[in-house]
Tab-separated table of C-alpha atoms in Angstrom:
chain	number	residue	atom	x	y	z
A	21	MET	CA	0.000	0.000	0.000
A	22	SER	CA	1.536	3.294	-1.070
A	23	ARG	CA	1.779	6.284	1.233
A	24	ARG	CA	-0.400	8.482	-0.957
A	25	CYS	CA	-3.709	10.203	-0.266
A	26	GLU	CA	-6.427	8.784	-2.532
A	27	LEU	CA	-8.196	12.132	-2.938
A	28	THR	CA	-5.514	14.824	-3.060
A	29	GLY	CA	-2.488	12.833	-4.221
A	30	LYS	CA	-0.410	14.074	-1.295
A	31	ALA	CA	2.632	11.754	-0.983
A	32	VAL	CA	5.970	11.335	0.775
A	33	LEU	CA	8.414	14.231	0.458
A	34	THR	CA	12.161	14.092	1.138
A	35	GLY	CA	14.422	16.673	2.669
A	36	HIS	CA	17.158	17.210	5.222
A	37	LEU	CA	17.278	17.091	8.986
A	38	VAL	CA	19.579	20.027	9.783
A	39	SER	CA	21.517	19.962	13.039
A	40	HIS	CA	22.741	22.942	15.044
A	41	SER	CA	26.153	22.584	13.383
A	42	ASN	CA	24.372	22.665	9.990
A	43	ARG	CA	25.095	18.993	9.256
A	44	LYS	CA	22.430	17.603	6.916
A	45	THR	CA	21.058	14.075	6.972
A	46	LYS	CA	18.297	12.685	4.770
A	47	ARG	CA	14.779	12.398	6.166
A	48	ARG	CA	11.265	11.725	4.899
A	49	PHE	CA	8.156	13.813	5.453
A	50	LEU	CA	5.218	11.380	5.606
A	51	PRO	CA	1.612	12.463	4.980
A	52	ASN	CA	-0.820	12.070	7.879
A	53	LEU	CA	-2.917	9.253	6.373
A	54	CYS	CA	-6.120	7.980	7.991
A	55	ASN	CA	-8.366	5.055	7.096
A	56	VAL	CA	-11.863	6.559	6.962
A	57	THR	CA	-15.328	5.518	5.888
A	58	LEU	CA	-17.174	8.306	4.091
A	59	LEU	CA	-20.842	8.325	3.122
A	60	SER	CA	-21.844	9.090	-0.458
A	61	ASP	CA	-25.270	10.757	-0.534
A	62	THR	CA	-25.990	10.170	-4.223
A	63	LEU	CA	-24.901	6.511	-4.212
A	64	GLY	CA	-26.469	5.857	-0.806
A	65	ARG	CA	-23.565	3.793	0.479
A	66	SER	CA	-20.364	4.153	2.454
A	67	VAL	CA	-16.883	4.094	0.921
A	68	ARG	CA	-13.605	3.206	2.643
A	69	LEU	CA	-10.652	5.405	1.647
A	70	ARG	CA	-7.123	6.088	2.878
A	71	ILE	CA	-6.848	9.866	2.864
A	72	SER	CA	-4.784	12.536	4.584
A	73	ALA	CA	-6.166	14.491	7.522
A	74	ASN	CA	-5.952	17.607	5.350
A	75	ALA	CA	-8.142	15.964	2.677
A	76	LEU	CA	-10.664	14.948	5.326
A	77	ARG	CA	-10.986	18.596	6.371
A	78	SER	CA	-11.370	19.611	2.709
A	79	VAL	CA	-14.124	17.027	2.168
A	80	GLU	CA	-16.048	18.341	5.169
A	81	HIS	CA	-15.496	21.954	4.079
A	82	ARG	CA	-16.845	21.331	0.560
A	83	GLY	CA	-19.966	19.638	1.883
A	84	GLY	CA	-19.284	15.928	1.639
A	85	LEU	CA	-17.580	13.340	-0.504
A	86	ASP	CA	-19.818	13.858	-3.546
A	87	ALA	CA	-19.210	17.602	-3.738
A	88	PHE	CA	-15.464	17.085	-3.286
A	89	LEU	CA	-15.188	14.468	-6.042
A	90	VAL	CA	-17.292	16.425	-8.542
A	91	LYS	CA	-14.976	19.426	-8.152
A	92	ALA	CA	-11.698	17.413	-7.956
A	93	GLY	CA	-9.389	16.968	-10.953
A	94	GLU	CA	-8.839	13.475	-12.369
A	95	GLN	CA	-5.020	13.592	-12.183
A	96	ASP	CA	-4.848	13.775	-8.349
A	97	LEU	CA	-7.349	10.998	-7.662
A	98	SER	CA	-6.457	7.332	-7.229
A	99	GLN	CA	-7.955	4.703	-9.538
A	100	ASN	CA	-10.545	3.788	-6.887
A	101	ALA	CA	-11.546	7.442	-6.412
A	102	ARG	CA	-11.807	7.980	-10.207
A	103	LEU	CA	-14.254	5.092	-10.505
A	104	LEU	CA	-16.236	6.504	-7.598
A	105	LYS	CA	-16.305	9.948	-9.245
A	106	ARG	CA	-17.621	8.465	-12.508
A	107	GLU	CA	-20.342	6.572	-10.635
A	108	ILE	CA	-21.439	9.752	-8.822
A	109	GLU	CA	-21.448	11.839	-12.039
A	110	LYS	CA	-23.470	9.133	-13.800
A	111	LYS	CA	-26.068	9.078	-10.974
A	112	LEU	CA	-26.302	12.885	-10.967
A	113	ALA	CA	-26.782	12.928	-14.751
A	114	GLU	CA	-29.609	10.378	-14.456
A	115	ALA	CA	-31.325	12.421	-11.754
A	116	ALA	CA	-31.168	15.652	-13.768
């Protein structure tokens, strides 16, 4: 399982740990990933995703998983999230 957020694409970054004497050693900055179950209103079911805490706040801010996915770009989403987005858009098109 990769250390990548399924919704925002946030992944591991690398950099240096800098000591007081300015000696640099390699380190990794890991995203704060959480296993969450989000409810899709249009599909009427819950979805399990591994997303960052920042993405979870963004989902809540935008008004739920459906609103987030409709507005999100395809390139940042994981394969699972892309399929979910297509399902939601298809349901919304049927309803309209």
